[in-house]
Amino acid sequence: MAERFDVGVVGAGYVGLVTGACMAHIGHTVTCVDKNEGRIENLKRGKLPIYEPQLGEMIARNRKRIRFSTELHPLVREADIVFIAVDTPPGDDGAADLSNVAAVARGIGRSLSEVERERPLIVVNKSTVPVGSGDYVSMLIQEGAEEGPNGEVSYRVVSNPEFLREGSAVYDSLFPDRIVLGAEDREALHTMRELYRPIIEQSFATELDPRPTVAVPFVTTDLASAEMIKYAANAFLATKISFANEIANICERVGADVKSVTAGIGLDHRIGPRFLDAGIGWGGSCFPKDVRALMATAREHEYEPAILAAAVSVNERQRRLVITKLQRDLHTLKGKRVALLGLSFKPNTDDLREAPSLSIARILESRGARVVGYDPVAGKRAAALMPEMKVVFDPYEALKGANAAVLVTEWEELRNLDLERAATLMARPRLLVDGRNAIEPAAARAAGLIYQGFGRE
């Protein structure tokens, strides 16, 4: 039988809440701590600060094993393992801002100096942090301890990067491709393996399918390598998308269909079919931030990451291509009404961080267009971020009187739009720019729309 642990999670945001809920689901006792009192009070009432499928239900089902607090000190006194899961936003130079991580690490150190523990506290970096942050956190814990009554404290620092996809984060936590741990202490790695044993062995009860048929790979390495694995994975996926977009732009010029091309190359097991969808490009809280942070790390060591720089350049160009495609048929954007369909950076989330919709809307507004946005989940957040953009809560209302529409986020309901109804509601020239290549060109044209995709005729 797997050992049960008292687990602390500092940071009740996206990663922290998912981590805490899933730890409780596999049998551990969890306390989630956040300095935002309003957020904690809402969580106690069952109100989540984010939209993430299945997360609310999982917290409700495991309510006896998960609690919420603003107090760090009791957590340090009682927990066997503490995850640091706070935000690490990019600075002006792209490097990760570790001020939130630093504050938590010092706080852990101060609290450790005031309590008596039988075993070392295992402090786990779950936040995405640059290479070398494990040693940095260890230094800050010690600095914090020296501010307290007892400078001699016992702890171990572990790196445990997350690989969660927004919109399927609960599934990714319970059925991961791999679990990566970095530490210099073997006992700490053994404890972390016991923590994750129900997931590694897939021995927990679940209503989610499909469950892996083999044990989840458990990768152990040193701190720096674990930290690099996270950045390298996201940088590779972002580069793969930018590569698909580069091919799409060539396809448009030579008369090829990028859908057929990527389907053909994706059958090569060395390449694979995922992350080869051409279109507007990548956004969100991870890819842009992590690629910039990795580039900043490289430049800090006097190395210019040319491939990563090219991936970023291609991605920025894809968003500008939307404007080019609109101007091709609208000629001028002044006085034109443009509907943006989908505002979150991807389906099944309300996250607007680095969302293509917002940068596209700002360019359109600056050029005199009237922008109307629709999203089934992120509409209210988008309206707060861009009050100059009219946000409606029905896709067909957004399309009414629009000269053009841009499919920005491929929500299922937008993939399945009634195209004939859309054409009837729109004003000439009835242009549809398919930013995700999610709609069949022939069907759109048959409905009376001018169709423009990416890398397609």
PDB file of C-alpha atoms in Angstrom, residues 29 62 66 92 157 215 238 242 248 346 361 417 424 452:
ATOM      1  CA  THR A  29      -3.704  15.213   2.726  1.00  0.00           C
ATOM      2  CA  ASN A  62     -11.848  15.232  -2.271  1.00  0.00           C
ATOM      3  CA  ILE A  66      -7.854  19.322   0.836  1.00  0.00           C
ATOM      4  CA  ASP A  92      11.620  43.023 -19.741  1.00  0.00           C
ATOM      5  CA  VAL A 157      15.301  20.893  -2.514  1.00  0.00           C
ATOM      6  CA  ALA A 215       3.766   2.189 -15.549  1.00  0.00           C
ATOM      7  CA  ALA A 238       6.946  25.853 -29.903  1.00  0.00           C
ATOM      8  CA  SER A 242       6.649  27.510 -35.998  1.00  0.00           C
ATOM      9  CA  ALA A 248       2.408  26.570 -44.533  1.00  0.00           C
ATOM     10  CA  LYS A 346      -6.636  27.719 -26.846  1.00  0.00           C
ATOM     11  CA  ALA A 361      -7.730  43.084 -31.881  1.00  0.00           C
ATOM     12  CA  LEU A 417     -20.597  26.797 -37.089  1.00  0.00           C
ATOM     13  CA  THR A 424     -26.594  35.245 -44.266  1.00  0.00           C
ATOM     14  CA  GLN A 452      -8.730  32.159 -46.433  1.00  0.00           C
TER      15      GLN A 452
END
